[in-house]
Short mmCIF file of C-alpha atoms and ligand atoms in Angstrom, two decimals:
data_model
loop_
_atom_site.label_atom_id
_atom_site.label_comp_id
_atom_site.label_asym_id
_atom_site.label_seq_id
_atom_site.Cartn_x
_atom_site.Cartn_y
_atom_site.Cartn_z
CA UNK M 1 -11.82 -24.03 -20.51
CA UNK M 2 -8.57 -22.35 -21.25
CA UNK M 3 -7.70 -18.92 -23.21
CA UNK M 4 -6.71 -20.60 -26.52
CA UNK M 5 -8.96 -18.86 -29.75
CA UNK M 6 -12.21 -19.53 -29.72
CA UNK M 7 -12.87 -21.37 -33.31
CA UNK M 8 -13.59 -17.91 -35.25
CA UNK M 9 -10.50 -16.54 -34.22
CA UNK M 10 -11.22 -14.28 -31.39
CA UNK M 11 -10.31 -14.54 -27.81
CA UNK M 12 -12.44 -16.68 -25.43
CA UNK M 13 -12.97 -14.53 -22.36
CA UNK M 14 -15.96 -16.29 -20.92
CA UNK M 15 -16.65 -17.72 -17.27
CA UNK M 16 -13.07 -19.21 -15.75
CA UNK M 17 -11.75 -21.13 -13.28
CA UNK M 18 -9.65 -18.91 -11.96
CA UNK M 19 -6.48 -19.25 -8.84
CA UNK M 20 -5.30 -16.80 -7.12
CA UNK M 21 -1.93 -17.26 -5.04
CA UNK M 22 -1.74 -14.35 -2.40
CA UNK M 23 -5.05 -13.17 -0.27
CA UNK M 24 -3.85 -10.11 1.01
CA UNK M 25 -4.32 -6.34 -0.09
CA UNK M 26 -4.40 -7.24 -3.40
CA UNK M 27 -5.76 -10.63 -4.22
CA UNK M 28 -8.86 -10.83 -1.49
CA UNK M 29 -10.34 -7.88 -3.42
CA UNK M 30 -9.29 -9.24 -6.51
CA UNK M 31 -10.89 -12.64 -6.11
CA UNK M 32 -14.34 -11.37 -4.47
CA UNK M 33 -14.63 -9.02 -7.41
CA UNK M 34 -13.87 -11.52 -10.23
CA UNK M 35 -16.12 -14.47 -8.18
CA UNK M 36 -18.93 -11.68 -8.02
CA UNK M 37 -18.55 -11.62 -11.97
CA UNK M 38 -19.14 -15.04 -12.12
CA UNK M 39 -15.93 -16.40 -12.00
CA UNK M 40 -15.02 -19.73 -10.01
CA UNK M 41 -12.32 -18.39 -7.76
CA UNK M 42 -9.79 -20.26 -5.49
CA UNK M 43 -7.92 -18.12 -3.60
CA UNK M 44 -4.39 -19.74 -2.26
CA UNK M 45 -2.80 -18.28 1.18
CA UNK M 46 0.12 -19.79 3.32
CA UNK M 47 -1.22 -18.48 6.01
CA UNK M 48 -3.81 -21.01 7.68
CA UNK M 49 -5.82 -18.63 9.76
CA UNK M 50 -6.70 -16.67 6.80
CA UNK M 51 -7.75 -19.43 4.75
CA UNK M 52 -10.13 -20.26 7.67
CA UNK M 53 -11.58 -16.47 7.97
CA UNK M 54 -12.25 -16.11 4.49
CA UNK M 55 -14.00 -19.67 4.07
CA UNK M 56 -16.07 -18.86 7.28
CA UNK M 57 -17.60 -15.72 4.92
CA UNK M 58 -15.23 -13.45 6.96
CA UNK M 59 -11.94 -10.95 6.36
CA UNK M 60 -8.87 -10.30 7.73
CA UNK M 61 -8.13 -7.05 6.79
CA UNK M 62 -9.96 -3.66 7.39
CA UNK M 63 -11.17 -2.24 4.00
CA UNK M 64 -14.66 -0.78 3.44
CA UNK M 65 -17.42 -3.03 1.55
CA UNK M 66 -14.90 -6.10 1.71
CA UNK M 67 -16.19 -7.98 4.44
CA UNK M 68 -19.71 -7.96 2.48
CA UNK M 69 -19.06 -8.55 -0.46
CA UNK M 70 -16.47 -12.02 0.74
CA UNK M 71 -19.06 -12.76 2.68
CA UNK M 72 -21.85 -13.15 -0.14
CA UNK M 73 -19.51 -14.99 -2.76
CA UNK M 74 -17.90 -17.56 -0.02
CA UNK M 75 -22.06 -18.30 0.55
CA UNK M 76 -22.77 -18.83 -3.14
CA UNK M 77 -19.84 -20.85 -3.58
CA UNK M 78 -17.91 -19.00 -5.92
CA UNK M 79 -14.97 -18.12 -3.50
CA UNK M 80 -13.14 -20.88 -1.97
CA UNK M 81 -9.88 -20.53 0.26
CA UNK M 82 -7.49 -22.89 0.00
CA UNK M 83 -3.57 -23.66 1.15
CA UNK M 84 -2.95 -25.23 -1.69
CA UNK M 85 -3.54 -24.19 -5.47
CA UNK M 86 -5.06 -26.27 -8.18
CA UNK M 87 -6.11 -26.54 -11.50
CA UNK M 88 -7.29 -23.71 -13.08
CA UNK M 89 -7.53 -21.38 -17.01
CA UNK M 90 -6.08 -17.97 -15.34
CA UNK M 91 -3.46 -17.65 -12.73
CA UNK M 92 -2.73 -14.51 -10.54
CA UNK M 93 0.14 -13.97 -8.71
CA UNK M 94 -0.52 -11.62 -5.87
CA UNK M 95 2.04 -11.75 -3.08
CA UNK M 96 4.11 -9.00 -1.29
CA UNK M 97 7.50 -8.45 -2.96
CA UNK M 98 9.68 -5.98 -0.09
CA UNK M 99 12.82 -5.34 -0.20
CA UNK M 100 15.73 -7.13 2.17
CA UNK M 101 17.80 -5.05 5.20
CA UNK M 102 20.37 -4.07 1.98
CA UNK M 103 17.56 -2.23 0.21
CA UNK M 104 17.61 -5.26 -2.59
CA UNK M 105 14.27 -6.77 -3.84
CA UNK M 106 13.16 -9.61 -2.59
CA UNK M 107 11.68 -11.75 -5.22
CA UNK M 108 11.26 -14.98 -2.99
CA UNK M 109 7.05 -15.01 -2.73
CA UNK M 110 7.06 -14.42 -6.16
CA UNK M 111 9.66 -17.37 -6.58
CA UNK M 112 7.80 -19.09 -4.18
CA UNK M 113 3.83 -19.05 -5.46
CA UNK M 114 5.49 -19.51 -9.35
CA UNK M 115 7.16 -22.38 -8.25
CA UNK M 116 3.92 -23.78 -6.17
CA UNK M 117 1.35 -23.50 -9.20
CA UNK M 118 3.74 -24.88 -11.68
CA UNK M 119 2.05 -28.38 -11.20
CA UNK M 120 -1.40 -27.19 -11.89
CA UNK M 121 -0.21 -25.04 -14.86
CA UNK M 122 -1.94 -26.56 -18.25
CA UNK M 123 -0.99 -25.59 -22.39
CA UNK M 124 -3.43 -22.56 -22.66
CA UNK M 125 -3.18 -21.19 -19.52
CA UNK M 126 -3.07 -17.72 -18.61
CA UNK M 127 -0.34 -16.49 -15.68
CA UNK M 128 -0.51 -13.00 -14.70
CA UNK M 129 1.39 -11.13 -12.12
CA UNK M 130 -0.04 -8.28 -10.19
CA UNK M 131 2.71 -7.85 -7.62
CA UNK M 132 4.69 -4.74 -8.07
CA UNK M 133 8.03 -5.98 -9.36
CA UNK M 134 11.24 -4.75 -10.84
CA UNK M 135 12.11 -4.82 -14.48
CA UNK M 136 12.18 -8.85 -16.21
CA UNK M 137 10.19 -10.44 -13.30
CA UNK M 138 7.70 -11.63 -15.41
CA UNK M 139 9.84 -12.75 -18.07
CA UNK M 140 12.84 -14.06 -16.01
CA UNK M 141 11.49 -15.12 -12.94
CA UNK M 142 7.62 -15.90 -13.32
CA UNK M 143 8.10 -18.18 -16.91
CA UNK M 144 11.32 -19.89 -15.52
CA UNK M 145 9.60 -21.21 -11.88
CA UNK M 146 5.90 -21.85 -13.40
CA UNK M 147 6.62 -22.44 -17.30
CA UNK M 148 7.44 -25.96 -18.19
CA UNK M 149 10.54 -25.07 -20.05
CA UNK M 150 9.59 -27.26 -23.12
CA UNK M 151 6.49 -25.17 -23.61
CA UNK M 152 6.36 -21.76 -25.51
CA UNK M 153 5.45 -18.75 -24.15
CA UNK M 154 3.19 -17.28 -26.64
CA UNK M 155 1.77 -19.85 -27.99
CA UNK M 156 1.60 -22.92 -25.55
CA UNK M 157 1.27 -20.80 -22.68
CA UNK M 158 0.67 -17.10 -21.81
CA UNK M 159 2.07 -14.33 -19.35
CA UNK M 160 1.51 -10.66 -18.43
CA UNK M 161 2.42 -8.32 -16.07
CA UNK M 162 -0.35 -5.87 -14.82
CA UNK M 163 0.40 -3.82 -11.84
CA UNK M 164 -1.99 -3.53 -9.36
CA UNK M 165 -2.84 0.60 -8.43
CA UNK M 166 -5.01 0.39 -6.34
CA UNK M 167 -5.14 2.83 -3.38
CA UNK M 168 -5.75 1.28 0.09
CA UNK M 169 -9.24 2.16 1.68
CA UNK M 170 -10.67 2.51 -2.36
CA UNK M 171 -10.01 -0.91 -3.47
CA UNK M 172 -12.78 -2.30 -4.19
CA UNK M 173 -13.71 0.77 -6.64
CA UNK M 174 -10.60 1.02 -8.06
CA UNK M 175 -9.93 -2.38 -8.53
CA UNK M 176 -12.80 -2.15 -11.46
CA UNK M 177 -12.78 1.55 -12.50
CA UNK M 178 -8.69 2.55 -12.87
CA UNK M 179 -7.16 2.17 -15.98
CA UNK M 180 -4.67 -0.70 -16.30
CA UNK M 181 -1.41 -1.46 -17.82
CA UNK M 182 -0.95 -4.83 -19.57
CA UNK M 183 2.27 -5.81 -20.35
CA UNK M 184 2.54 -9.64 -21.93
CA UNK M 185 5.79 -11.48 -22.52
CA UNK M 186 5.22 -11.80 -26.16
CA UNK M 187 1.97 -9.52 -27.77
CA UNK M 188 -0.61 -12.48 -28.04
CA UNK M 189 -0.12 -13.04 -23.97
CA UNK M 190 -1.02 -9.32 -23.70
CA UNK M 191 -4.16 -9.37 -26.24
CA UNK M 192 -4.97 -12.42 -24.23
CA UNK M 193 -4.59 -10.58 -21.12
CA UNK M 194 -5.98 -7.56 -21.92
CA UNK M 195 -9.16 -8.98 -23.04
CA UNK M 196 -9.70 -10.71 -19.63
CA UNK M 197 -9.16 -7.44 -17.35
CA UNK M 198 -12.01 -5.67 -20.42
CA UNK M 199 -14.43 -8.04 -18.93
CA UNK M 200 -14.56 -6.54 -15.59
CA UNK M 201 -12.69 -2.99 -15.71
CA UNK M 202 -14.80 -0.24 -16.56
CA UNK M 203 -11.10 2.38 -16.81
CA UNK M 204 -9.26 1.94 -20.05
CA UNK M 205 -6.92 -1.15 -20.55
CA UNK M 206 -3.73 -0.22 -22.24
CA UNK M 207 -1.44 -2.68 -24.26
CA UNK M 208 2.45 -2.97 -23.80
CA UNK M 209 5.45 -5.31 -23.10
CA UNK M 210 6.39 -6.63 -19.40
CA UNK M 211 9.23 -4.55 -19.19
CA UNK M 212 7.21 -1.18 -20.11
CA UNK M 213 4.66 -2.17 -17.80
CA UNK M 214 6.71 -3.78 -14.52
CA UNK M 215 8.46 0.19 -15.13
CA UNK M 216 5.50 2.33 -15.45
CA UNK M 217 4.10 0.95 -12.01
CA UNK M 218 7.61 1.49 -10.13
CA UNK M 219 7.77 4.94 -12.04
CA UNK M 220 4.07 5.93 -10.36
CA UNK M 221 5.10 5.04 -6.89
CA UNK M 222 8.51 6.79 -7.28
CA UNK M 223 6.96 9.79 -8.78
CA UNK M 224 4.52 10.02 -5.56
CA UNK M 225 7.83 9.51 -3.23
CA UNK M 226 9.60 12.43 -5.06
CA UNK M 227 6.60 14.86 -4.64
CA UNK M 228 5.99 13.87 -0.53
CA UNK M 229 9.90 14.15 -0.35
CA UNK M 230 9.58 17.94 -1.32
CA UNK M 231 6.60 18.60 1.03
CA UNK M 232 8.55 16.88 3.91
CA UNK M 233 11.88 18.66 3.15
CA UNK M 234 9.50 21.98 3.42
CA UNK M 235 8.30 21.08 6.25
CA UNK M 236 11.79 20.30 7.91
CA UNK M 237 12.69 23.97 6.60
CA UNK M 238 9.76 25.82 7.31
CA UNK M 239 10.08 24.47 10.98
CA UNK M 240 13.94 25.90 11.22
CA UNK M 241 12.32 29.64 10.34
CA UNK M 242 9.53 29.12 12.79
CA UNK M 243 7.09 28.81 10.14
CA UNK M 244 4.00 27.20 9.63
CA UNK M 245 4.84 24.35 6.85
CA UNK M 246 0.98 24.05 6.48
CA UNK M 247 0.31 27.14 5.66
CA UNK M 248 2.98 27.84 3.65
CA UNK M 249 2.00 25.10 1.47
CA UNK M 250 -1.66 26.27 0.96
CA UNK M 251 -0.52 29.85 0.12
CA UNK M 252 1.73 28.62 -2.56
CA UNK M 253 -0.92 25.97 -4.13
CA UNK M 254 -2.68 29.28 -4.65
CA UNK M 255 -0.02 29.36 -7.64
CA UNK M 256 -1.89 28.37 -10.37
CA UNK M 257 0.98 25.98 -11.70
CA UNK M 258 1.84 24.69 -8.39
CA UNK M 259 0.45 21.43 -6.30
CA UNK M 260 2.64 20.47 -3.23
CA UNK M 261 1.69 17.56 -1.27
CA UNK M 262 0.85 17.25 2.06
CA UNK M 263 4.15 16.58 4.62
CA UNK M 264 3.71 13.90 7.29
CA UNK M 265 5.64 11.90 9.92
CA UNK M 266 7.04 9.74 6.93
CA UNK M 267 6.21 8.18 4.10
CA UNK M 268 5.35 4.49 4.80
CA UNK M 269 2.70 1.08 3.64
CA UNK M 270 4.38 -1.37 1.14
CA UNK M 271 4.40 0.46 -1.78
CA UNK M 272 5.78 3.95 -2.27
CA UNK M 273 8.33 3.07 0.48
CA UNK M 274 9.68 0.52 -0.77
CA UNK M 275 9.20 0.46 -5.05
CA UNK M 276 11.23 3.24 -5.67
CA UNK M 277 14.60 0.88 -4.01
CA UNK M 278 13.67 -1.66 -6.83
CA UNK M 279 14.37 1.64 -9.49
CA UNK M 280 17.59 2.59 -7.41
CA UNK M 281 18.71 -0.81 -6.77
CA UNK M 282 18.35 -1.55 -10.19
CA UNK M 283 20.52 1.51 -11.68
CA UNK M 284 22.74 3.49 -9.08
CA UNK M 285 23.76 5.94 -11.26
CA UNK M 286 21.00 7.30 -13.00
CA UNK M 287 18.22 7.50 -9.90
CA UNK M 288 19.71 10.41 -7.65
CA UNK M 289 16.72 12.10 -7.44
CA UNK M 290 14.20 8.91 -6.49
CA UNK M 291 17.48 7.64 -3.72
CA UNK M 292 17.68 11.38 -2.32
CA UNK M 293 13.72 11.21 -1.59
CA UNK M 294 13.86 7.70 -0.28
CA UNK M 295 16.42 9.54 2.35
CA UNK M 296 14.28 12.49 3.09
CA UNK M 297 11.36 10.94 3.55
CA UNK M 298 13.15 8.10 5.65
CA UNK M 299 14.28 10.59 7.71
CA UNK M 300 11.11 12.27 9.00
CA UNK M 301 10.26 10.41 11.54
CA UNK M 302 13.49 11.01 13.13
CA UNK M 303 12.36 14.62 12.62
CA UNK M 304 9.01 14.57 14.18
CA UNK M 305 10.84 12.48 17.23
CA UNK M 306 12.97 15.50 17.94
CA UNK M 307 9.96 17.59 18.06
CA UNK M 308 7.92 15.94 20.51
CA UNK M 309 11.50 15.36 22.97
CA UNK M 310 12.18 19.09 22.92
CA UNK M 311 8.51 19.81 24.36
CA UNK M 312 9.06 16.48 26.79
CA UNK M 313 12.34 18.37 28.11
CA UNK M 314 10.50 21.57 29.44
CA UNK M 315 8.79 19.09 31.71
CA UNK M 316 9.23 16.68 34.06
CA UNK M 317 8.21 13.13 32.71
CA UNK M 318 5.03 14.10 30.99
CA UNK M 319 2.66 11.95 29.54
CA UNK M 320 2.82 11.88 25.83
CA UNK M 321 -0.49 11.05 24.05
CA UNK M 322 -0.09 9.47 20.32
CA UNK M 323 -2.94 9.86 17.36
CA UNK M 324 -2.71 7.11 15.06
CA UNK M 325 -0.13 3.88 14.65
CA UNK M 326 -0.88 3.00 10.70
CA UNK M 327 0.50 3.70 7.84
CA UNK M 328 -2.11 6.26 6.81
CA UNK M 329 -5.58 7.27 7.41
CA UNK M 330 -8.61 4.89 7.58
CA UNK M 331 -6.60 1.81 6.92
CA UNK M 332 -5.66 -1.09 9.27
CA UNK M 333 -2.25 -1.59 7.75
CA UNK M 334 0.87 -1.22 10.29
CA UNK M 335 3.71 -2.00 7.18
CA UNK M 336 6.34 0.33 7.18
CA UNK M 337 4.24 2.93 9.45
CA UNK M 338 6.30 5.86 10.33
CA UNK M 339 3.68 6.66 13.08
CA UNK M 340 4.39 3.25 15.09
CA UNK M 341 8.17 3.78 14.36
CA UNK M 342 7.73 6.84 15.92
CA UNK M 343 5.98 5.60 18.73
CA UNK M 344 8.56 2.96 19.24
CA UNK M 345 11.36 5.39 19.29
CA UNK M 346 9.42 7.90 21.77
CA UNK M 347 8.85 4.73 24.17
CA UNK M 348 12.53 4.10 23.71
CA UNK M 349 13.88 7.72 24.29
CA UNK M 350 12.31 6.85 27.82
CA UNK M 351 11.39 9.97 28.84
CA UNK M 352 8.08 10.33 29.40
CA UNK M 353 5.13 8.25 29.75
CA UNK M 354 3.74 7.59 25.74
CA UNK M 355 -0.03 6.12 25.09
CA UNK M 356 -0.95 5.78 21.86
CA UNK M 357 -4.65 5.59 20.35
CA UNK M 358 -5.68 3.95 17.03
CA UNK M 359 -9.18 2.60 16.57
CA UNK M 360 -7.81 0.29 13.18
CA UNK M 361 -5.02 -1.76 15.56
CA UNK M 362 -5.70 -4.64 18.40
CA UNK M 363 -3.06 -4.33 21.11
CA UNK M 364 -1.92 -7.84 20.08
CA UNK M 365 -0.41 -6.12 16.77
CA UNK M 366 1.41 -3.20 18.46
CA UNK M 367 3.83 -5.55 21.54
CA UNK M 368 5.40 -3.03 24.02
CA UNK M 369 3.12 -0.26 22.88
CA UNK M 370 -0.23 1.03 25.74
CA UNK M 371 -3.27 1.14 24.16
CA UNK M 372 -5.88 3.77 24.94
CA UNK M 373 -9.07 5.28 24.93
CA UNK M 374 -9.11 9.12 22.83
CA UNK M 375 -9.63 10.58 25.97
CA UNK M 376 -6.88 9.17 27.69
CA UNK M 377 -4.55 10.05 24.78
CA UNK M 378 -5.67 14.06 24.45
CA UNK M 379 -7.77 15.17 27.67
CA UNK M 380 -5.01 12.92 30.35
CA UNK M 381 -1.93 14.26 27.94
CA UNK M 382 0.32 16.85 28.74
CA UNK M 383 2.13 16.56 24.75
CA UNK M 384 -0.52 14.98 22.19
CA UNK M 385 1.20 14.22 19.03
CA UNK M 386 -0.63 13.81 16.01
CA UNK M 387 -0.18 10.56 13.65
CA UNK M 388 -2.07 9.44 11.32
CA UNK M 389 -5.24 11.45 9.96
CA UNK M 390 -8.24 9.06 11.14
CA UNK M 391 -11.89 10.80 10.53
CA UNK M 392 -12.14 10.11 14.32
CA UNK M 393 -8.92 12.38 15.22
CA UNK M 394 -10.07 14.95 12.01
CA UNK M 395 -13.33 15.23 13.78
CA UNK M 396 -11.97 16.21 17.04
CA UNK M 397 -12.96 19.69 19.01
CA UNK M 398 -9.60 21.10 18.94
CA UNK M 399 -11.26 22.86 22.35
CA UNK M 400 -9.80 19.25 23.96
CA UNK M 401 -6.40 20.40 23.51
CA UNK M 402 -6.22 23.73 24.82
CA UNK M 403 -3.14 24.03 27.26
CA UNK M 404 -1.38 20.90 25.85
CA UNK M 405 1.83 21.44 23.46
CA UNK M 406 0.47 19.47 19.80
CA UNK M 407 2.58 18.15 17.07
CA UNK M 408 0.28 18.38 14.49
CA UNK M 409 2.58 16.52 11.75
CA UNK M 410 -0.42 16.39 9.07
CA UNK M 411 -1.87 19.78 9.91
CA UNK M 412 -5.08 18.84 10.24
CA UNK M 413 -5.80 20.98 12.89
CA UNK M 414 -4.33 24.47 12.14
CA UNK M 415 -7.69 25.76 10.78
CA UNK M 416 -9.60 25.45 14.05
CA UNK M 417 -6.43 26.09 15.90
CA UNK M 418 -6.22 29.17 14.13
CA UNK M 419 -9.40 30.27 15.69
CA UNK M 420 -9.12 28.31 18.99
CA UNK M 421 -9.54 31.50 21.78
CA UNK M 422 -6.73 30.52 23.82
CA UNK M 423 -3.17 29.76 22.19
CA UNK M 424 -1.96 26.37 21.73
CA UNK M 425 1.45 25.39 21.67
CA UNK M 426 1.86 23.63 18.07
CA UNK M 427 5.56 23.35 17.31
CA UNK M 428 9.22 22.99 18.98
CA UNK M 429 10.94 25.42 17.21
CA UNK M 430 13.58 23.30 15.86
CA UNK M 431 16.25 25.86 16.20
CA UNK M 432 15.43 26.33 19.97
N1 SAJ V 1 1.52 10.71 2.25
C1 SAJ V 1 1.94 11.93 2.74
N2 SAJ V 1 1.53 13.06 2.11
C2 SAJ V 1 0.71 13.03 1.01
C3 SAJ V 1 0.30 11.78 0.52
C4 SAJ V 1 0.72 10.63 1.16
O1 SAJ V 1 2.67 12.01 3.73
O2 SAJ V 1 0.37 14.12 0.49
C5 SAJ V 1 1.98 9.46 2.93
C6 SAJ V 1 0.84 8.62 3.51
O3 SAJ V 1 0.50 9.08 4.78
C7 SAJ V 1 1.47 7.24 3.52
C8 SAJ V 1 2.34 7.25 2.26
O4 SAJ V 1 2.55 8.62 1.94
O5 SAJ V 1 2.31 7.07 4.64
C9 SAJ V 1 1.75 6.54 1.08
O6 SAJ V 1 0.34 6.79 0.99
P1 SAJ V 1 -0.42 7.00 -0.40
O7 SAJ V 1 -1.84 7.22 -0.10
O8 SAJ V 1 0.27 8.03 -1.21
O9 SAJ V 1 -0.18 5.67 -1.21
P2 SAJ V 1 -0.34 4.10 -0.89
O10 SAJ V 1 1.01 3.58 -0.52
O11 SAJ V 1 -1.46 3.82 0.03
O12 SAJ V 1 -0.76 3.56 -2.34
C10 SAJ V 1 0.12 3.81 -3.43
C11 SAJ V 1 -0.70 4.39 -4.59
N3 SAJ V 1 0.20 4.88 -5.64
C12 SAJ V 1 0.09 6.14 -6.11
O13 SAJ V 1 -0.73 6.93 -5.72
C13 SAJ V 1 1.02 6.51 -7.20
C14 SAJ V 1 -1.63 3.31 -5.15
O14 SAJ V 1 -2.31 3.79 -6.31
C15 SAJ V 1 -0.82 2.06 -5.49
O15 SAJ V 1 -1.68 1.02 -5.98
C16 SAJ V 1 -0.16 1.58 -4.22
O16 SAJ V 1 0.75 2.60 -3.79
C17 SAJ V 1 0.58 0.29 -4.52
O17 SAJ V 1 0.08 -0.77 -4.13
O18 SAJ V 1 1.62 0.33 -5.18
#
């Protein structure tokens, strides 16, 4: 079966053999969902030990209702890992695409998994990427490594672009109910393509080119950067008056026009710290504003480290006691986390003894860095530093830290700090 017409002219969207190249984030979730539809999925990885886990009914990642629902469609067959790709009527590309030291895209897994199911690609095929990518992937890079270059795409062979949006720790709801952007090569591949996603997304599908669409997802991310950028720059400021960044925030969202984010240590994860470089890299001279908050949000860790070594220097070799190593709350992911590149540069800084605590990472994952118990990191701590916002550190009786000097960095605690009896210490005045 392929996604040529069906013989009264309309597009045949029924049950598919469908291959998707990536199992990570993105195309695990991807591929349970569309097996669960009825799909037959094979799901390509490089990576060996994944392909085992997910044929043993089994994940590799944290993210909530994954592991069951993997587990059911591996046991009724529809979900088969596999190193290599084969045959198949729709292909998704799913692989990471970061950027290299210089801040440049780096377009080799896409290279990579176009060039691998080029073999396997048939006349009436369907390619899509979901990897966020800069402007003329699809058309430039995806056609050219997986197109036979006698074929036409259009007509012999089809290919879209449609971003994945998906926010980690909601995936497998999102993946069905957000809106999605199609954007084909030519407009049959994105009729062709958008009638595929309309037969398991409940959000709207809308219709465009590659181009449009490959921008509108690296616009979304950059627009998110931009807005944590402000917050964080607040928060930099508010600190240098000996104000409360937090609070300052709320007050002003009181404005009924106004919405600032929430500053943190950093902005990290694959996406919004790294899409907005493919914009920038891309066009110097027209993305000041997306570079400048790439740099301010870049530089917030650097911030926070400065806060927690002016408490460390009113004692003598305290223990330091860190809340949180990924990327964000309730996720497993350590990618670009600027709470275990704080971490690292505390441990560094060698001056003081630093534990850190995170429920979502196995020591293995974090070399060089002690792994401990809650306890150990607030009640044994003479500076607890907060991370990342886990349930299990919102949840905590601020009680616990009574005495110690906090760095709250997501403000999570000011409320009950606010009406904690005795006063805790909650941030180095930067100008001190
Ligand atoms: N953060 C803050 N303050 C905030 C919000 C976020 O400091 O108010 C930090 C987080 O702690 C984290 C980083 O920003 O370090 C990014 O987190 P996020 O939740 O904003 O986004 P991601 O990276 O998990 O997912 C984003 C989403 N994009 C948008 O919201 C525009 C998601 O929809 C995309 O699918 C995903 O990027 C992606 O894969 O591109």
């Amino acid at each position: 079966m392929t996604c040529e017409n069906n013989e009264d002219g309309g597009i045949n969207v029924g049950y598919k053999k469908v291959c998707i190249m990536g199992l990570g984030y993105i195309g695990l979730p991807t591929a349970a969902v569309l097996a669960k539809q009825g799909h037959d999925v094979i799901g390509v990885d490089v990576r060996s030990h994944v392909v085992e886990t997910i044929n043993r009914g089994e994940i590799h990642i944290h993210e909530p209702g994954l592991g069951e629902l993997v587990n059911e469609v591996v046991k009724a067959g529809k979900l088969k890992a596999s190193l290599q790709p084969e045959e198949a009527d729709i292909f998704f590309i799913c692989v990471p695409t970061p950027i290299n030291e210089d801040k440049s895209p780096d377009l080799s897994y896409v290279r990579t998994a176009s060039q691998a199911i080029r073999p396997y690609v048939r006349k009436g095929c369907l390619i899509i990427l979901e990897s966020t990518s800069p402007p003329k992937t699809t058309a430039d890079v995806v056609v050219s490594h997986a197109v036979n270059e006698e074929w036409q795409v259009g007509e012999d062979i089809f290919v879209s672009h449609c971003p994945e949006r998906v926010l980690p720790g909601k995936i497998l709801r999102e993946v069905v109910e957000n809106d999605r952007i199609i954007g084909g090569v030519t407009p049959r591949c994105t009729d062709l393509t958008a009638a595929f996603y309309e037969g398991f997304v409940t959000g709207a599908v809308y219709r465009t080119t590659a181009i449009t669409a490959e921008m509108t997802k690296l616009v979304e991310n950059a627009y998110r950067d931009v807005n944590i950028a402000f917050a964080n720059e607040l928060s930099m400021l508010a600190a240098g008056f000996g104000a409360d960044a937090h609070e300052v925030i709320k007050l002003a969202n009181r404005h009924p026009r106004v919405d600032i984010l929430t500053p943190g240590p950093g902005v990290g994860g694959h996406c919004i710290s790294v899409d907005p470089w493919f914009l920038v890299h891309a066009s110097p001279k027209d993305t000041p504003l997306i570079h400048c908050a790439r740099m301010v949000n870049d530089s917030k860790p650097e911030f926070v480290v400065d806060q927690v070594l002016a408490y460390a220097s009113q004692l003598d070799y305290p223990k330091v006691g860190c809340l949180g190593l990924t990327y964000k709350a309730d996720v497993d992911d350590l990618r670009e986390s600027p709470s275990y590149c704080i971490v690292r540069a505390l441990i560094e800084a060698d001056v003081a003894e630093v534990v850190a605590c995170d429920p979502y990472v196995k020591p293995a994952e974090v070399p060089g860095v002690t792994l401990v118990g809650l306890s150990e990191a607030t009640h044994d701590c003479d500076i607890v530093v907060l991370l990342t916002d886990h349930e299990i550190f919102r949840n905590l009786p601020v009680a616990m830290l009574l005495g110690k000097k906090v760095v709250d960095t997501r403000g999570i605690w000011r409320d009950q700090m606010a009406g904690a009896a005795a006063p805790i210490d909650r941030y180095a005045a930067r100008a001190a």
